[in-house]
PDB file of C-alpha atoms in Angstrom:
ATOM      1  CA  MET Z   1     -13.381  37.410  58.036  1.00 61.00           C
ATOM      2  CA  LEU Z   2     -15.855  38.040  55.247  1.00 69.00           C
ATOM      3  CA  PRO Z   3     -18.045  35.011  54.497  1.00 80.00           C
ATOM      4  CA  VAL Z   4     -17.386  33.567  51.032  1.00 81.00           C
ATOM      5  CA  THR Z   5     -20.910  33.446  49.637  1.00 88.00           C
ATOM      6  CA  PRO Z   6     -22.621  34.428  46.369  1.00 89.00           C
ATOM      7  CA  VAL Z   7     -23.420  37.776  48.008  1.00 92.00           C
ATOM      8  CA  LEU Z   8     -19.699  38.492  48.314  1.00 88.00           C
ATOM      9  CA  GLY Z   9     -19.281  37.876  44.594  1.00 89.00           C
ATOM     10  CA  ILE Z  10     -22.219  40.126  43.708  1.00 92.00           C
ATOM     11  CA  VAL Z  11     -20.944  42.967  45.898  1.00 93.00           C
ATOM     12  CA  THR Z  12     -17.454  42.593  44.406  1.00 92.00           C
ATOM     13  CA  VAL Z  13     -18.831  42.918  40.873  1.00 92.00           C
ATOM     14  CA  LEU Z  14     -20.924  45.916  41.931  1.00 94.00           C
ATOM     15  CA  LEU Z  15     -17.885  47.686  43.393  1.00 93.00           C
ATOM     16  CA  LEU Z  16     -15.920  47.005  40.217  1.00 92.00           C
ATOM     17  CA  VAL Z  17     -18.719  48.507  38.105  1.00 93.00           C
ATOM     18  CA  VAL Z  18     -18.851  51.589  40.354  1.00 94.00           C
ATOM     19  CA  ALA Z  19     -15.087  52.037  40.085  1.00 92.00           C
ATOM     20  CA  MET Z  20     -15.284  51.785  36.282  1.00 92.00           C
ATOM     21  CA  ALA Z  21     -18.212  54.211  36.110  1.00 92.00           C
ATOM     22  CA  VAL Z  22     -16.552  56.804  38.318  1.00 92.00           C
ATOM     23  CA  ALA Z  23     -13.294  56.558  36.363  1.00 88.00           C
ATOM     24  CA  GLY Z  24     -15.265  57.063  33.141  1.00 87.00           C
ATOM     25  CA  VAL Z  25     -17.494  59.915  34.305  1.00 88.00           C
ATOM     26  CA  ALA Z  26     -14.591  61.747  35.939  1.00 88.00           C
ATOM     27  CA  ARG Z  27     -12.483  61.183  32.808  1.00 83.00           C
ATOM     28  CA  LEU Z  28      -9.645  59.664  34.797  1.00 85.00           C
ATOM     29  CA  GLY Z  29      -8.608  57.657  31.766  1.00 81.00           C
ATOM     30  CA  HIS Z  30      -8.647  54.308  33.569  1.00 81.00           C
ATOM     31  CA  GLY Z  31     -12.191  53.031  33.059  1.00 81.00           C
ATOM     32  CA  ARG Z  32     -11.185  50.102  30.871  1.00 86.00           C
ATOM     33  CA  ALA Z  33      -8.081  49.475  32.991  1.00 89.00           C
ATOM     34  CA  VAL Z  34     -10.264  49.058  36.086  1.00 90.00           C
ATOM     35  CA  VAL Z  35     -12.271  46.293  34.440  1.00 90.00           C
ATOM     36  CA  VAL Z  36      -9.201  44.589  33.016  1.00 91.00           C
ATOM     37  CA  ALA Z  37      -7.478  44.751  36.402  1.00 92.00           C
ATOM     38  CA  GLY Z  38     -10.493  43.210  38.113  1.00 92.00           C
ATOM     39  CA  LEU Z  39     -10.777  40.394  35.576  1.00 92.00           C
ATOM     40  CA  ARG Z  40      -7.051  39.715  35.673  1.00 91.00           C
ATOM     41  CA  ALA Z  41      -7.059  39.657  39.460  1.00 92.00           C
ATOM     42  CA  THR Z  42      -9.870  37.083  39.408  1.00 90.00           C
ATOM     43  CA  ALA Z  43      -8.111  34.797  36.943  1.00 92.00           C
ATOM     44  CA  GLN Z  44      -4.711  35.189  38.544  1.00 89.00           C
ATOM     45  CA  LEU Z  45      -5.910  34.529  42.081  1.00 89.00           C
ATOM     46  CA  LEU Z  46      -7.691  31.367  40.960  1.00 88.00           C
ATOM     47  CA  ALA Z  47      -4.619  30.151  39.090  1.00 88.00           C
ATOM     48  CA  VAL Z  48      -2.154  31.111  41.818  1.00 84.00           C
ATOM     49  CA  SER Z  49      -4.300  29.499  44.502  1.00 84.00           C
ATOM     50  CA  PHE Z  50      -4.153  26.257  42.562  1.00 84.00           C
ATOM     51  CA  VAL Z  51      -0.406  26.528  41.908  1.00 83.00           C
ATOM     52  CA  ILE Z  52       0.570  27.454  45.458  1.00 83.00           C
ATOM     53  CA  THR Z  53      -1.183  24.419  46.901  1.00 82.00           C
ATOM     54  CA  HIS Z  54       1.097  22.273  44.723  1.00 80.00           C
ATOM     55  CA  VAL Z  55       4.420  24.087  45.260  1.00 82.00           C
ATOM     56  CA  VAL Z  56       4.497  25.065  48.937  1.00 78.00           C
ATOM     57  CA  ASP Z  57       5.714  21.605  49.943  1.00 81.00           C
ATOM     58  CA  ARG Z  58       8.477  21.549  47.313  1.00 84.00           C
ATOM     59  CA  LEU Z  59      11.245  24.071  47.949  1.00 85.00           C
ATOM     60  CA  GLY Z  60      12.567  23.900  44.385  1.00 87.00           C
ATOM     61  CA  LEU Z  61       9.172  24.666  42.893  1.00 88.00           C
ATOM     62  CA  ALA Z  62       8.638  27.405  45.472  1.00 89.00           C
ATOM     63  CA  GLY Z  63      11.947  28.935  44.354  1.00 91.00           C
ATOM     64  CA  LEU Z  64      10.783  28.877  40.729  1.00 91.00           C
ATOM     65  CA  PHE Z  65       7.565  30.568  41.805  1.00 92.00           C
ATOM     66  CA  VAL Z  66       9.604  33.368  43.415  1.00 93.00           C
ATOM     67  CA  VAL Z  67      11.600  33.731  40.185  1.00 94.00           C
ATOM     68  CA  MET Z  68       8.302  34.086  38.347  1.00 93.00           C
ATOM     69  CA  MET Z  69       7.264  36.835  40.780  1.00 94.00           C
ATOM     70  CA  TYR Z  70      10.513  38.685  40.069  1.00 96.00           C
ATOM     71  CA  THR Z  71       9.919  38.373  36.315  1.00 94.00           C
ATOM     72  CA  VAL Z  72       6.354  39.659  36.467  1.00 93.00           C
ATOM     73  CA  ALA Z  73       7.399  42.528  38.769  1.00 94.00           C
ATOM     74  CA  ALA Z  74      10.185  43.539  36.388  1.00 93.00           C
ATOM     75  CA  LEU Z  75       7.860  43.303  33.380  1.00 92.00           C
ATOM     76  CA  THR Z  76       5.250  45.441  35.145  1.00 91.00           C
ATOM     77  CA  ALA Z  77       7.822  48.054  36.145  1.00 92.00           C
ATOM     78  CA  ALA Z  78       9.271  48.119  32.631  1.00 91.00           C
ATOM     79  CA  GLY Z  79       5.828  48.632  31.130  1.00 89.00           C
ATOM     80  CA  ARG Z  80       5.011  51.471  33.502  1.00 88.00           C
ATOM     81  CA  VAL Z  81       8.359  53.269  33.440  1.00 89.00           C
ATOM     82  CA  THR Z  82       9.845  52.678  30.001  1.00 83.00           C
ATOM     83  CA  ALA Z  83       8.423  52.527  26.514  1.00 70.00           C
ATOM     84  CA  ASN Z  84      10.179  49.392  25.295  1.00 63.00           C
ATOM     85  CA  ARG Z  85       9.568  46.935  28.174  1.00 63.00           C
ATOM     86  CA  ARG Z  86      13.232  46.006  28.430  1.00 72.00           C
ATOM     87  CA  LEU Z  87      13.453  44.174  31.734  1.00 76.00           C
ATOM     88  CA  PHE Z  88      17.083  44.505  32.764  1.00 87.00           C
ATOM     89  CA  TRP Z  89      17.299  48.016  34.181  1.00 91.00           C
ATOM     90  CA  PRO Z  90      13.814  48.083  35.804  1.00 91.00           C
ATOM     91  CA  ALA Z  91      14.639  44.714  37.376  1.00 93.00           C
ATOM     92  CA  VAL Z  92      17.844  45.993  38.994  1.00 95.00           C
ATOM     93  CA  PRO Z  93      16.189  48.006  41.819  1.00 96.00           C
ATOM     94  CA  ILE Z  94      13.647  45.247  42.498  1.00 96.00           C
ATOM     95  CA  VAL Z  95      16.188  42.431  42.745  1.00 96.00           C
ATOM     96  CA  THR Z  96      18.879  44.464  44.497  1.00 96.00           C
ATOM     97  CA  ALA Z  97      16.447  45.744  47.112  1.00 96.00           C
ATOM     98  CA  THR Z  98      14.862  42.403  47.980  1.00 96.00           C
ATOM     99  CA  ALA Z  99      17.311  39.552  47.334  1.00 95.00           C
ATOM    100  CA  PRO Z 100      19.846  40.519  50.054  1.00 94.00           C
ATOM    101  CA  THR Z 101      17.018  40.856  52.570  1.00 93.00           C
ATOM    102  CA  LEU Z 102      15.702  37.393  51.755  1.00 93.00           C
ATOM    103  CA  VAL Z 103      19.218  35.945  51.993  1.00 93.00           C
ATOM    104  CA  LEU Z 104      19.750  37.655  55.355  1.00 92.00           C
ATOM    105  CA  LEU Z 105      16.485  36.250  56.696  1.00 90.00           C
ATOM    106  CA  TRP Z 106      17.440  32.780  55.531  1.00 90.00           C
ATOM    107  CA  ALA Z 107      21.007  33.020  56.911  1.00 91.00           C
ATOM    108  CA  THR Z 108      19.773  34.106  60.350  1.00 90.00           C
ATOM    109  CA  GLY Z 109      17.163  31.356  60.490  1.00 88.00           C
ATOM    110  CA  LEU Z 110      14.231  33.765  60.527  1.00 85.00           C
ATOM    111  CA  LEU Z 111      13.074  32.513  57.128  1.00 86.00           C
ATOM    112  CA  PRO Z 112      12.700  28.718  57.139  1.00 85.00           C
ATOM    113  CA  ALA Z 113      13.477  26.871  53.939  1.00 83.00           C
ATOM    114  CA  GLU Z 114       9.800  26.205  53.396  1.00 86.00           C
ATOM    115  CA  GLY Z 115       7.691  27.338  50.483  1.00 86.00           C
ATOM    116  CA  ILE Z 116       4.722  28.235  52.662  1.00 84.00           C
ATOM    117  CA  VAL Z 117       6.871  30.905  54.355  1.00 85.00           C
ATOM    118  CA  LEU Z 118       9.154  31.898  51.477  1.00 89.00           C
ATOM    119  CA  ILE Z 119       6.411  32.699  48.969  1.00 90.00           C
ATOM    120  CA  PRO Z 120       4.368  35.207  51.040  1.00 88.00           C
ATOM    121  CA  ILE Z 121       7.425  36.972  52.491  1.00 91.00           C
ATOM    122  CA  ALA Z 122       9.058  37.254  49.074  1.00 93.00           C
ATOM    123  CA  GLY Z 123       5.774  38.437  47.581  1.00 93.00           C
ATOM    124  CA  ILE Z 124       5.401  41.235  50.130  1.00 92.00           C
ATOM    125  CA  LEU Z 125       8.949  42.505  49.586  1.00 95.00           C
ATOM    126  CA  ILE Z 126       8.947  42.149  45.789  1.00 96.00           C
ATOM    127  CA  GLY Z 127       5.582  43.904  45.554  1.00 95.00           C
ATOM    128  CA  GLY Z 128       6.831  46.792  47.678  1.00 94.00           C
ATOM    129  CA  ALA Z 129       9.995  47.137  45.599  1.00 96.00           C
ATOM    130  CA  MET Z 130       7.993  47.039  42.361  1.00 96.00           C
ATOM    131  CA  THR Z 131       5.646  49.800  43.524  1.00 95.00           C
ATOM    132  CA  ALA Z 132       8.526  51.993  44.679  1.00 95.00           C
ATOM    133  CA  THR Z 133      10.405  51.455  41.401  1.00 96.00           C
ATOM    134  CA  VAL Z 134       7.388  52.382  39.298  1.00 95.00           C
ATOM    135  CA  LEU Z 135       6.522  55.505  41.303  1.00 95.00           C
ATOM    136  CA  ALA Z 136      10.105  56.745  41.502  1.00 95.00           C
ATOM    137  CA  GLY Z 137      10.876  55.944  37.875  1.00 94.00           C
ATOM    138  CA  ARG Z 138       7.822  57.678  36.478  1.00 93.00           C
ATOM    139  CA  ARG Z 139       8.301  60.795  38.577  1.00 94.00           C
ATOM    140  CA  ALA Z 140      12.011  60.993  37.785  1.00 94.00           C
ATOM    141  CA  LEU Z 141      11.493  60.717  34.041  1.00 93.00           C
ATOM    142  CA  GLU Z 142       8.568  63.154  34.091  1.00 92.00           C
ATOM    143  CA  GLU Z 143      10.670  65.738  35.920  1.00 93.00           C
ATOM    144  CA  LEU Z 144      13.607  65.293  33.563  1.00 92.00           C
ATOM    145  CA  ALA Z 145      11.336  65.716  30.540  1.00 91.00           C
ATOM    146  CA  GLN Z 146       9.427  68.736  31.864  1.00 92.00           C
ATOM    147  CA  ARG Z 147      12.470  70.525  33.292  1.00 92.00           C
ATOM    148  CA  HIS Z 148      14.966  69.704  30.568  1.00 90.00           C
ATOM    149  CA  GLY Z 149      15.988  73.351  30.366  1.00 92.00           C
ATOM    150  CA  GLU Z 150      17.037  73.343  34.009  1.00 91.00           C
ATOM    151  CA  VAL Z 151      19.183  70.281  33.390  1.00 90.00           C
ATOM    152  CA  GLU Z 152      20.870  72.085  30.505  1.00 91.00           C
ATOM    153  CA  ALA Z 153      21.411  75.141  32.712  1.00 92.00           C
ATOM    154  CA  ALA Z 154      23.082  72.995  35.355  1.00 91.00           C
ATOM    155  CA  LEU Z 155      25.359  71.503  32.696  1.00 90.00           C
ATOM    156  CA  THR Z 156      26.497  74.985  31.685  1.00 91.00           C
ATOM    157  CA  LEU Z 157      27.478  75.573  35.316  1.00 91.00           C
ATOM    158  CA  GLY Z 158      29.826  72.617  35.244  1.00 90.00           C
ATOM    159  CA  PHE Z 159      27.597  69.830  36.578  1.00 91.00           C
ATOM    160  CA  THR Z 160      28.068  66.367  35.110  1.00 92.00           C
ATOM    161  CA  ASP Z 161      25.112  64.803  33.301  1.00 91.00           C
ATOM    162  CA  ARG Z 162      24.377  62.601  36.290  1.00 92.00           C
ATOM    163  CA  ASP Z 163      24.620  65.375  38.887  1.00 93.00           C
ATOM    164  CA  ALA Z 164      22.533  67.793  36.829  1.00 93.00           C
ATOM    165  CA  ALA Z 165      19.788  65.203  36.401  1.00 92.00           C
ATOM    166  CA  MET Z 166      19.934  64.297  40.100  1.00 92.00           C
ATOM    167  CA  GLU Z 167      19.320  67.889  41.155  1.00 91.00           C
ATOM    168  CA  ILE Z 168      16.124  67.935  39.103  1.00 92.00           C
ATOM    169  CA  CYS Z 169      14.586  64.489  39.549  1.00 93.00           C
ATOM    170  CA  ARG Z 170      15.601  63.424  43.052  1.00 92.00           C
ATOM    171  CA  PRO Z 171      13.249  65.669  45.102  1.00 91.00           C
ATOM    172  CA  ALA Z 172      10.153  64.600  43.174  1.00 90.00           C
ATOM    173  CA  ALA Z 173      11.043  60.922  42.776  1.00 92.00           C
ATOM    174  CA  ALA Z 174      11.884  60.579  46.457  1.00 91.00           C
ATOM    175  CA  GLY Z 175       8.152  61.046  47.110  1.00 90.00           C
ATOM    176  CA  ALA Z 176       7.747  57.372  46.185  1.00 92.00           C
ATOM    177  CA  MET Z 177       8.694  56.659  49.809  1.00 92.00           C
ATOM    178  CA  ILE Z 178       5.640  58.487  51.175  1.00 91.00           C
ATOM    179  CA  PRO Z 179       3.098  55.593  50.987  1.00 89.00           C
ATOM    180  CA  ALA Z 180       5.381  53.254  52.946  1.00 88.00           C
ATOM    181  CA  LEU Z 181       6.155  55.971  55.478  1.00 91.00           C
ATOM    182  CA  ASP Z 182       2.484  56.791  56.001  1.00 91.00           C
ATOM    183  CA  GLN Z 183       1.571  53.122  56.333  1.00 87.00           C
ATOM    184  CA  THR Z 184       4.220  52.658  59.019  1.00 89.00           C
ATOM    185  CA  ARG Z 185       3.322  55.849  60.866  1.00 89.00           C
ATOM    186  CA  THR Z 186      -0.384  55.057  61.047  1.00 89.00           C
ATOM    187  CA  VAL Z 187      -0.290  51.286  61.611  1.00 85.00           C
ATOM    188  CA  GLY Z 188      -2.655  50.311  64.411  1.00 81.00           C
ATOM    189  CA  LEU Z 189      -4.334  53.723  64.303  1.00 81.00           C
ATOM    190  CA  VAL Z 190      -5.691  53.843  60.751  1.00 83.00           C
ATOM    191  CA  THR Z 191      -4.917  50.419  59.315  1.00 75.00           C
ATOM    192  CA  LEU Z 192      -4.573  46.919  60.735  1.00 75.00           C
ATOM    193  CA  PRO Z 193      -2.471  45.069  58.152  1.00 74.00           C
ATOM    194  CA  GLY Z 194      -3.263  41.544  57.075  1.00 72.00           C
ATOM    195  CA  ALA Z 195      -0.227  39.893  58.681  1.00 72.00           C
ATOM    196  CA  PHE Z 196      -1.171  41.312  62.078  1.00 79.00           C
ATOM    197  CA  VAL Z 197      -4.847  40.395  61.878  1.00 80.00           C
ATOM    198  CA  GLY Z 198      -4.120  36.993  60.357  1.00 77.00           C
ATOM    199  CA  MET Z 199      -1.750  36.039  63.167  1.00 78.00           C
ATOM    200  CA  LEU Z 200      -4.225  37.164  65.822  1.00 80.00           C
ATOM    201  CA  LEU Z 201      -6.987  35.103  64.233  1.00 76.00           C
ATOM    202  CA  GLY Z 202      -4.589  32.184  63.986  1.00 77.00           C
ATOM    203  CA  GLY Z 203      -4.008  32.153  67.721  1.00 81.00           C
ATOM    204  CA  ALA Z 204      -0.840  34.214  68.103  1.00 81.00           C
ATOM    205  CA  THR Z 205      -0.475  36.585  71.022  1.00 85.00           C
ATOM    206  CA  PRO Z 206      -0.770  40.341  70.372  1.00 83.00           C
ATOM    207  CA  LEU Z 207       2.974  40.643  71.101  1.00 86.00           C
ATOM    208  CA  GLN Z 208       3.868  38.006  68.506  1.00 84.00           C
ATOM    209  CA  ALA Z 209       1.522  39.485  65.912  1.00 83.00           C
ATOM    210  CA  GLY Z 210       2.831  42.986  66.552  1.00 85.00           C
ATOM    211  CA  ALA Z 211       6.470  41.875  66.288  1.00 86.00           C
ATOM    212  CA  VAL Z 212       5.920  40.158  62.933  1.00 83.00           C
ATOM    213  CA  GLN Z 213       3.967  43.105  61.534  1.00 85.00           C
ATOM    214  CA  LEU Z 214       6.632  45.539  62.722  1.00 88.00           C
ATOM    215  CA  PHE Z 215       9.255  43.477  60.938  1.00 89.00           C
ATOM    216  CA  VAL Z 216       7.208  43.488  57.717  1.00 88.00           C
ATOM    217  CA  LEU Z 217       6.772  47.266  57.815  1.00 90.00           C
ATOM    218  CA  VAL Z 218      10.434  47.963  58.572  1.00 92.00           C
ATOM    219  CA  ALA Z 219      11.543  45.502  55.892  1.00 92.00           C
ATOM    220  CA  LEU Z 220       9.293  47.276  53.395  1.00 92.00           C
ATOM    221  CA  LEU Z 221      10.812  50.629  54.356  1.00 93.00           C
ATOM    222  CA  GLN Z 222      14.294  49.244  53.766  1.00 94.00           C
ATOM    223  CA  VAL Z 223      13.363  47.572  50.486  1.00 95.00           C
ATOM    224  CA  GLN Z 224      11.586  50.620  49.123  1.00 95.00           C
ATOM    225  CA  ALA Z 225      14.362  53.001  50.197  1.00 95.00           C
ATOM    226  CA  VAL Z 226      16.906  50.927  48.264  1.00 96.00           C
ATOM    227  CA  ALA Z 227      14.605  50.571  45.250  1.00 96.00           C
ATOM    228  CA  VAL Z 228      13.869  54.307  45.101  1.00 95.00           C
ATOM    229  CA  ALA Z 229      17.523  55.273  45.488  1.00 95.00           C
ATOM    230  CA  LEU Z 230      18.624  52.908  42.725  1.00 95.00           C
ATOM    231  CA  THR Z 231      15.782  53.928  40.420  1.00 95.00           C
ATOM    232  CA  ILE Z 232      16.662  57.606  40.743  1.00 94.00           C
ATOM    233  CA  GLU Z 233      20.314  56.778  40.085  1.00 94.00           C
ATOM    234  CA  LEU Z 234      19.434  54.813  36.948  1.00 94.00           C
ATOM    235  CA  ALA Z 235      17.165  57.586  35.688  1.00 92.00           C
ATOM    236  CA  ALA Z 236      19.848  60.218  36.292  1.00 92.00           C
ATOM    237  CA  ARG Z 237      22.404  58.138  34.422  1.00 91.00           C
ATOM    238  CA  GLY Z 238      20.064  57.648  31.471  1.00 88.00           C
ATOM    239  CA  ARG Z 239      19.576  53.916  31.966  1.00 88.00           C
ATOM    240  CA  LEU Z 240      15.803  54.369  32.191  1.00 85.00           C
ATOM    241  CA  ALA Z 241      14.075  56.238  29.414  1.00 76.00           C
ATOM    242  CA  ARG Z 242      10.717  56.533  27.692  1.00 64.00           C
ATOM    243  CA  THR Z 243      12.328  56.643  24.247  1.00 51.00           C
ATOM    244  CA  ARG Z 244      11.642  53.742  21.913  1.00 46.00           C
ATOM    245  CA  SER Z 245      15.297  53.237  21.288  1.00 40.00           C
ATOM    246  CA  GLY Z 246      15.846  52.389  24.928  1.00 39.00           C
ATOM    247  CA  GLN Z 247      18.703  54.878  25.127  1.00 41.00           C
ATOM    248  CA  GLY Z 248      18.998  57.412  27.860  1.00 43.00           C
ATOM    249  CA  ARG Z 249      20.025  61.026  27.674  1.00 47.00           C
ATOM    250  CA  LYS Z 250      22.888  61.603  25.318  1.00 44.00           C
ATOM    251  CA  GLY Z 251      26.292  62.749  26.162  1.00 42.00           C
ATOM    252  CA  GLY Z 252      28.330  63.469  28.933  1.00 43.00           C
ATOM    253  CA  SER Z 253      30.609  62.584  31.693  1.00 40.00           C
ATOM    254  CA  GLY Z 254      27.930  61.226  33.933  1.00 41.00           C
ATOM    255  CA  THR Z 255      26.644  58.415  31.696  1.00 38.00           C
TER     256      THR Z 255
END
């Protein structure tokens, strides 16, 4: 593990400055966002570290913390995908993808009713679902906007609104699965995820660490597959939109 010393803080600040400078020089449009993200991460980690130490031993408070994670994930997805930050529709893929998995883990006894286990597992799954929802939603809406003429052409051929939109946005939006697929394919060869390394350092056997990490990766694949599929469906049905009115595409039999 990296030693927590003043040098670590200095190097972290230096890397943040480099990231900001490169984003600015290359005109990536995220120079300010890099700094804001770094500052927010610092404040949030300090606050969350304090909160977690007080809620992990109280299941009710741990449950409220998970609800907060769902709310922040939905708000983030809404801000990235839609223009009006309405939480309901962006929250649907995130909650639907993760909640049944958490319930299944609890029902089978794999997830103890303890905050110290519930919070990190829920965080991993909710974070994966949020990322998949954002990537799929943005790509779907971008495709529908850029290829609107092709949607109209499909409608003239007898497609419903939903089916016409699906033909256009599904191939591109499905690419949101690629990061999870690549992470799973290259685990142990390119990356050694934190759960695996943490368990090894904590005294677990390689078999135990590998089994837990495999579960995490497979669970993420399942969660992200559901989130992507639902996000594409919502975009095709006009439930997600970048319009200020919050309305989707007008018309038709598919909405």
